[in-house]
PDB file of C-alpha atoms in Angstrom:
ATOM      1  CA  MET A   1      -0.186   0.291   0.205  1.00 86.00           C
ATOM      2  CA  VAL A   2       0.976   3.520  -0.890  1.00 92.00           C
ATOM      3  CA  VAL A   3      -0.467   5.929   1.594  1.00 92.00           C
ATOM      4  CA  PHE A   4      -0.330   9.927   0.446  1.00 88.00           C
ATOM      5  CA  ALA A   5      -0.534  12.160   3.769  1.00 89.00           C
ATOM      6  CA  PRO A   6      -1.854  15.595   3.466  1.00 86.00           C
ATOM      7  CA  TYR A   7       0.898  17.603   2.028  1.00 81.00           C
ATOM      8  CA  SER A   8       0.796  20.859   0.062  1.00 79.00           C
ATOM      9  CA  ASN A   9       3.644  21.638  -2.263  1.00 78.00           C
ATOM     10  CA  PHE A  10       4.955  25.550  -2.148  1.00 77.00           C
ATOM     11  CA  TRP A  11       7.624  25.140  -4.501  1.00 72.00           C
ATOM     12  CA  PRO A  12       8.588  27.572  -5.487  1.00 72.00           C
ATOM     13  CA  PRO A  13       7.991  29.941  -3.075  1.00 70.00           C
ATOM     14  CA  SER A  14       5.261  31.972  -4.686  1.00 73.00           C
ATOM     15  CA  GLY A  15       2.980  31.673  -1.685  1.00 76.00           C
ATOM     16  CA  LYS A  16       0.412  29.612  -3.628  1.00 80.00           C
ATOM     17  CA  PRO A  17      -0.017  25.460  -3.491  1.00 80.00           C
ATOM     18  CA  ARG A  18       1.498  23.816  -6.485  1.00 80.00           C
ATOM     19  CA  PRO A  19       0.280  20.368  -7.905  1.00 81.00           C
ATOM     20  CA  TYR A  20       2.144  17.438  -6.132  1.00 80.00           C
ATOM     21  CA  VAL A  21       4.697  16.131  -8.299  1.00 78.00           C
ATOM     22  CA  GLY A  22       4.244  12.240  -7.596  1.00 81.00           C
ATOM     23  CA  VAL A  23       3.869   9.886 -10.389  1.00 89.00           C
ATOM     24  CA  PHE A  24       3.297   6.116 -10.744  1.00 92.00           C
ATOM     25  CA  ASP A  25       4.129   5.266 -14.306  1.00 92.00           C
ATOM     26  CA  GLN A  26       3.346   1.741 -15.777  1.00 93.00           C
ATOM     27  CA  CYS A  27       3.462   0.171 -12.140  1.00 94.00           C
ATOM     28  CA  THR A  28       1.722  -3.321 -11.460  1.00 95.00           C
ATOM     29  CA  PHE A  29      -0.159  -3.512  -7.644  1.00 96.00           C
ATOM     30  CA  VAL A  30      -1.471  -7.039  -6.932  1.00 96.00           C
ATOM     31  CA  THR A  31      -2.666  -8.829  -4.193  1.00 95.00           C
ATOM     32  CA  ASP A  32      -3.015 -12.325  -3.703  1.00 94.00           C
ATOM     33  CA  ASN A  33      -3.696 -15.317  -1.397  1.00 92.00           C
ATOM     34  CA  ALA A  34       0.225 -14.883  -0.329  1.00 92.00           C
ATOM     35  CA  TYR A  35      -0.635 -11.337   1.246  1.00 88.00           C
ATOM     36  CA  LEU A  36       1.132 -11.951   4.454  1.00 84.00           C
ATOM     37  CA  HIS A  37      -0.822  -9.019   6.775  1.00 84.00           C
ATOM     38  CA  SER A  38      -2.860 -10.085   9.517  1.00 83.00           C
ATOM     39  CA  ASP A  39      -4.922  -6.813   8.594  1.00 87.00           C
ATOM     40  CA  ARG A  40      -7.270  -7.133   5.750  1.00 87.00           C
ATOM     41  CA  PHE A  41      -6.471  -5.601   2.264  1.00 92.00           C
ATOM     42  CA  SER A  42      -7.752  -1.954   2.088  1.00 94.00           C
ATOM     43  CA  SER A  43      -6.609  -0.202  -0.868  1.00 97.00           C
ATOM     44  CA  PHE A  44      -3.239  -0.134  -3.038  1.00 97.00           C
ATOM     45  CA  ILE A  45      -2.714   4.109  -3.376  1.00 97.00           C
ATOM     46  CA  GLU A  46      -4.651   5.567  -0.004  1.00 97.00           C
ATOM     47  CA  MET A  47      -4.400   9.539  -0.586  1.00 96.00           C
ATOM     48  CA  THR A  48      -5.521  12.155   1.892  1.00 96.00           C
ATOM     49  CA  GLY A  49      -5.386  15.930   1.391  1.00 93.00           C
ATOM     50  CA  VAL A  50      -3.293  15.888  -1.816  1.00 92.00           C
ATOM     51  CA  ASP A  51      -3.592  17.313  -5.455  1.00 92.00           C
ATOM     52  CA  GLY A  52      -2.154  16.290  -8.606  1.00 91.00           C
ATOM     53  CA  VAL A  53      -1.020  12.670  -8.247  1.00 93.00           C
ATOM     54  CA  ASN A  54      -0.262  11.427 -11.672  1.00 95.00           C
ATOM     55  CA  ILE A  55      -0.791   7.496 -12.288  1.00 96.00           C
ATOM     56  CA  ALA A  56      -0.569   6.692 -15.570  1.00 94.00           C
ATOM     57  CA  GLY A  57      -0.787   3.173 -17.482  1.00 94.00           C
ATOM     58  CA  THR A  58      -0.923   0.992 -14.163  1.00 95.00           C
ATOM     59  CA  THR A  59      -2.881  -1.756 -12.970  1.00 96.00           C
ATOM     60  CA  PHE A  60      -4.513  -2.760  -9.944  1.00 98.00           C
ATOM     61  CA  THR A  61      -5.458  -6.501  -9.298  1.00 97.00           C
ATOM     62  CA  ASN A  62      -6.770  -8.512  -6.305  1.00 96.00           C
ATOM     63  CA  THR A  63      -7.122 -12.115  -7.153  1.00 95.00           C
ATOM     64  CA  GLN A  64      -7.507 -13.050  -3.178  1.00 93.00           C
ATOM     65  CA  THR A  65      -9.950 -15.716  -2.206  1.00 91.00           C
ATOM     66  CA  ILE A  66     -11.789 -13.351   0.193  1.00 89.00           C
ATOM     67  CA  ASP A  67     -14.866 -14.199   2.449  1.00 86.00           C
ATOM     68  CA  GLY A  68     -16.655 -11.183   2.500  1.00 87.00           C
ATOM     69  CA  THR A  69     -19.775  -9.791   3.220  1.00 86.00           C
ATOM     70  CA  THR A  70     -19.815  -6.415   1.910  1.00 88.00           C
ATOM     71  CA  ALA A  71     -18.002  -5.032  -1.368  1.00 90.00           C
ATOM     72  CA  LYS A  72     -15.339  -3.216   0.876  1.00 93.00           C
ATOM     73  CA  ASP A  73     -14.080  -6.447   2.015  1.00 93.00           C
ATOM     74  CA  TRP A  74     -12.328  -6.303  -1.721  1.00 94.00           C
ATOM     75  CA  GLY A  75     -10.808  -2.908  -1.107  1.00 96.00           C
ATOM     76  CA  TYR A  76     -10.253  -0.219  -3.755  1.00 98.00           C
ATOM     77  CA  GLY A  77      -7.395   0.307  -6.168  1.00 98.00           C
ATOM     78  CA  ILE A  78      -7.202   4.073  -5.362  1.00 98.00           C
ATOM     79  CA  GLU A  79      -9.042   5.461  -2.234  1.00 98.00           C
ATOM     80  CA  ALA A  80      -8.571   9.396  -2.012  1.00 97.00           C
ATOM     81  CA  ASN A  81     -10.203  11.756   0.700  1.00 97.00           C
ATOM     82  CA  ASP A  82     -10.103  15.133  -0.230  1.00 97.00           C
ATOM     83  CA  ALA A  83      -7.489  14.410  -2.754  1.00 96.00           C
ATOM     84  CA  GLY A  84      -7.015  15.561  -6.394  1.00 96.00           C
ATOM     85  CA  PHE A  85      -5.183  12.918  -9.066  1.00 97.00           C
ATOM     86  CA  TYR A  86      -4.944  12.016 -12.804  1.00 96.00           C
ATOM     87  CA  VAL A  87      -5.407   8.453 -13.700  1.00 97.00           C
ATOM     88  CA  LYS A  88      -4.783   8.175 -17.588  1.00 94.00           C
ATOM     89  CA  PRO A  89      -2.996   6.017 -19.917  1.00 92.00           C
ATOM     90  CA  ALA A  90       0.607   5.171 -20.030  1.00 88.00           C
ATOM     91  CA  SER A  91       0.226   8.165 -23.048  1.00 76.00           C
ATOM     92  CA  LEU A  92      -2.644   9.744 -24.995  1.00 65.00           C
ATOM     93  CA  SER A  93      -2.192   7.856 -28.286  1.00 64.00           C
ATOM     94  CA  ALA A  94      -4.942   5.210 -29.156  1.00 61.00           C
ATOM     95  CA  THR A  95      -2.822   2.217 -28.160  1.00 67.00           C
ATOM     96  CA  ALA A  96      -1.493   3.281 -25.174  1.00 74.00           C
ATOM     97  CA  ALA A  97      -1.554   0.766 -21.964  1.00 86.00           C
ATOM     98  CA  HIS A  98      -4.914   1.803 -19.957  1.00 92.00           C
ATOM     99  CA  SER A  99      -4.816   1.837 -16.360  1.00 95.00           C
ATOM    100  CA  THR A 100      -6.735  -0.847 -15.159  1.00 97.00           C
ATOM    101  CA  PHE A 101      -8.479  -1.997 -12.002  1.00 98.00           C
ATOM    102  CA  SER A 102      -9.537  -5.616 -11.540  1.00 97.00           C
ATOM    103  CA  GLY A 103     -11.273  -7.908  -8.680  1.00 95.00           C
ATOM    104  CA  LEU A 104     -11.878  -4.806  -6.350  1.00 96.00           C
ATOM    105  CA  GLY A 105     -14.766  -3.672  -4.437  1.00 95.00           C
ATOM    106  CA  CYS A 106     -14.376  -0.120  -5.924  1.00 97.00           C
ATOM    107  CA  GLY A 107     -11.948   0.846  -8.476  1.00 98.00           C
ATOM    108  CA  ILE A 108     -11.682   4.372  -7.604  1.00 98.00           C
ATOM    109  CA  TYR A 109     -13.403   5.593  -4.382  1.00 98.00           C
ATOM    110  CA  ALA A 110     -13.411   9.409  -4.036  1.00 98.00           C
ATOM    111  CA  LEU A 111     -15.026  11.219  -1.322  1.00 98.00           C
ATOM    112  CA  LYS A 112     -14.707  14.730  -0.507  1.00 97.00           C
ATOM    113  CA  LEU A 113     -14.523  15.416   3.439  1.00 96.00           C
ATOM    114  CA  SER A 114     -13.869  19.233   3.692  1.00 95.00           C
ATOM    115  CA  THR A 115     -11.873  20.242   0.723  1.00 94.00           C
ATOM    116  CA  ASN A 116     -12.857  19.356  -2.740  1.00 96.00           C
ATOM    117  CA  ARG A 117     -10.525  18.266  -5.195  1.00 95.00           C
ATOM    118  CA  PRO A 118     -11.814  17.182  -8.469  1.00 97.00           C
ATOM    119  CA  TYR A 119     -10.168  14.217 -10.098  1.00 98.00           C
ATOM    120  CA  VAL A 120      -9.697  12.873 -13.600  1.00 98.00           C
ATOM    121  CA  ALA A 121     -10.297   9.352 -14.842  1.00 98.00           C
ATOM    122  CA  MET A 122      -9.547   8.478 -18.421  1.00 96.00           C
ATOM    123  CA  GLN A 123      -9.296   5.654 -20.705  1.00 95.00           C
ATOM    124  CA  CYS A 124      -9.382   3.351 -17.534  1.00 97.00           C
ATOM    125  CA  ASP A 125     -10.306  -0.421 -17.869  1.00 97.00           C
ATOM    126  CA  PHE A 126     -12.626  -1.819 -14.877  1.00 98.00           C
ATOM    127  CA  ASN A 127     -13.443  -5.439 -15.309  1.00 96.00           C
ATOM    128  CA  GLU A 128     -14.898  -7.852 -12.319  1.00 94.00           C
ATOM    129  CA  CYS A 129     -15.276  -4.718 -10.127  1.00 95.00           C
ATOM    130  CA  PHE A 130     -18.472  -4.634  -7.542  1.00 94.00           C
ATOM    131  CA  THR A 131     -18.207  -0.636  -8.637  1.00 96.00           C
ATOM    132  CA  GLY A 132     -16.064   1.115 -11.250  1.00 98.00           C
ATOM    133  CA  ILE A 133     -15.909   4.539  -9.869  1.00 98.00           C
ATOM    134  CA  ARG A 134     -17.477   5.809  -6.525  1.00 98.00           C
ATOM    135  CA  ASN A 135     -17.984   9.632  -6.260  1.00 98.00           C
ATOM    136  CA  SER A 136     -19.093  11.364  -2.591  1.00 97.00           C
ATOM    137  CA  ARG A 137     -19.294  14.597  -2.554  1.00 97.00           C
ATOM    138  CA  VAL A 138     -16.665  15.446  -4.822  1.00 98.00           C
ATOM    139  CA  SER A 139     -17.614  18.136  -7.574  1.00 98.00           C
ATOM    140  CA  GLY A 140     -16.014  19.129 -11.284  1.00 97.00           C
ATOM    141  CA  SER A 141     -14.525  16.008 -11.498  1.00 98.00           C
ATOM    142  CA  THR A 142     -13.730  14.274 -15.305  1.00 98.00           C
ATOM    143  CA  ILE A 143     -14.865  10.468 -16.332  1.00 98.00           C
ATOM    144  CA  ILE A 144     -14.291  10.282 -19.807  1.00 97.00           C
ATOM    145  CA  LEU A 145     -13.273   7.373 -22.282  1.00 95.00           C
ATOM    146  CA  ASN A 146     -13.532   4.486 -19.552  1.00 97.00           C
ATOM    147  CA  ASN A 147     -14.550   1.058 -20.174  1.00 97.00           C
ATOM    148  CA  PHE A 148     -16.898  -0.728 -17.561  1.00 98.00           C
ATOM    149  CA  ASN A 149     -17.220  -4.360 -17.765  1.00 96.00           C
ATOM    150  CA  ILE A 150     -20.008  -5.021 -15.463  1.00 93.00           C
ATOM    151  CA  GLY A 151     -21.756  -8.480 -14.618  1.00 87.00           C
ATOM    152  CA  LYS A 152     -18.865  -9.939 -12.684  1.00 87.00           C
ATOM    153  CA  ALA A 153     -17.495  -9.718  -9.788  1.00 86.00           C
ATOM    154  CA  PRO A 154     -15.106 -11.644  -7.239  1.00 84.00           C
ATOM    155  CA  LYS A 155     -18.352 -13.063  -5.295  1.00 82.00           C
ATOM    156  CA  MET A 156     -21.951 -12.966  -5.410  1.00 76.00           C
ATOM    157  CA  LEU A 157     -22.669 -11.263  -1.724  1.00 78.00           C
ATOM    158  CA  THR A 158     -26.569 -11.520  -1.972  1.00 74.00           C
ATOM    159  CA  PRO A 159     -28.900 -13.592  -4.526  1.00 64.00           C
ATOM    160  CA  THR A 160     -29.766  -9.916  -6.355  1.00 68.00           C
ATOM    161  CA  GLN A 161     -26.592  -8.433  -6.205  1.00 78.00           C
ATOM    162  CA  LYS A 162     -26.186  -5.166  -7.854  1.00 88.00           C
ATOM    163  CA  LEU A 163     -23.065  -4.233  -9.869  1.00 92.00           C
ATOM    164  CA  GLU A 164     -22.237  -0.487 -10.779  1.00 95.00           C
ATOM    165  CA  GLY A 165     -20.185   1.386 -13.172  1.00 97.00           C
ATOM    166  CA  VAL A 166     -20.139   5.090 -11.647  1.00 98.00           C
ATOM    167  CA  ILE A 167     -22.037   6.022  -8.440  1.00 97.00           C
ATOM    168  CA  PHE A 168     -22.422   9.783  -7.771  1.00 97.00           C
ATOM    169  CA  GLU A 169     -23.800  10.299  -4.490  1.00 95.00           C
ATOM    170  CA  GLN A 170     -24.745  13.172  -1.869  1.00 93.00           C
ATOM    171  CA  ASP A 171     -24.196  16.764  -2.853  1.00 90.00           C
ATOM    172  CA  ILE A 172     -22.231  17.422  -6.480  1.00 93.00           C
ATOM    173  CA  THR A 173     -22.572  20.880  -8.135  1.00 91.00           C
ATOM    174  CA  GLY A 174     -21.082  19.359 -11.327  1.00 93.00           C
ATOM    175  CA  PHE A 175     -19.067  16.901 -13.185  1.00 96.00           C
ATOM    176  CA  THR A 176     -18.212  15.475 -16.530  1.00 96.00           C
ATOM    177  CA  CYS A 177     -19.011  11.909 -17.429  1.00 97.00           C
ATOM    178  CA  GLU A 178     -18.614  11.358 -21.284  1.00 97.00           C
ATOM    179  CA  GLU A 179     -17.545   8.978 -23.909  1.00 97.00           C
ATOM    180  CA  ASN A 180     -17.657   5.824 -21.530  1.00 98.00           C
ATOM    181  CA  HIS A 181     -18.303   2.326 -22.538  1.00 97.00           C
ATOM    182  CA  PHE A 182     -20.268   0.232 -20.062  1.00 97.00           C
ATOM    183  CA  THR A 183     -20.954  -3.207 -21.169  1.00 94.00           C
ATOM    184  CA  ALA A 184     -22.763  -6.103 -19.634  1.00 89.00           C
ATOM    185  CA  VAL A 185     -20.569  -9.092 -19.635  1.00 87.00           C
ATOM    186  CA  SER A 186     -22.647 -12.436 -18.711  1.00 80.00           C
ATOM    187  CA  GLY A 187     -22.000 -13.309 -14.856  1.00 74.00           C
ATOM    188  CA  PRO A 188     -24.096 -15.414 -12.418  1.00 72.00           C
ATOM    189  CA  SER A 189     -27.701 -15.518 -12.637  1.00 74.00           C
ATOM    190  CA  GLY A 190     -29.234 -12.652 -10.337  1.00 75.00           C
ATOM    191  CA  VAL A 191     -26.710 -10.066 -11.277  1.00 82.00           C
ATOM    192  CA  GLN A 192     -28.158  -6.582 -11.536  1.00 86.00           C
ATOM    193  CA  THR A 193     -26.011  -3.957 -13.884  1.00 90.00           C
ATOM    194  CA  VAL A 194     -26.043  -0.637 -13.448  1.00 92.00           C
ATOM    195  CA  GLY A 195     -24.030   2.010 -15.612  1.00 94.00           C
ATOM    196  CA  THR A 196     -24.264   5.070 -13.856  1.00 94.00           C
ATOM    197  CA  VAL A 197     -26.196   5.812 -10.343  1.00 93.00           C
TER     198      VAL A 197
END
């Protein structure tokens, strides 16, 4: 797990914070049954109170065998609290490696606690996640050109499991959600698939 603690970048000393300069480029995050920690896996990247983290062409995969009762038990690819970030392909060409989220409770979970910091999710693939992107109170974010393959999850939690591509919840004053592809893939019977909520 990578943790970004609250931080403001004031260099050069202009008196105004600048975007964070951290970059993950074509990295692979995997958790499987060889996971060594006694605490449950919660997320690959957790960030709080930062802005401008770049994540490009990076893979987030959970293949653990989990006996969970909620989607949260499968963890998050990116968990952002009051944090702005960019998730995009390795380059902006049509053939560049996309950032990919697989086997997770939620690929990207963005939450505004006190400070609104929008994020960008562009040209990402979400496969076998309970939810692709969950946006809670974050206004002004951009979700474009992503592929949401909905219908399979690591485990059926209830006989009428609902799997979602994108969820917008609570007070949001605006967002951009365009040119995404929501595909219903065959999965267990009883699964309900929803593109956006």
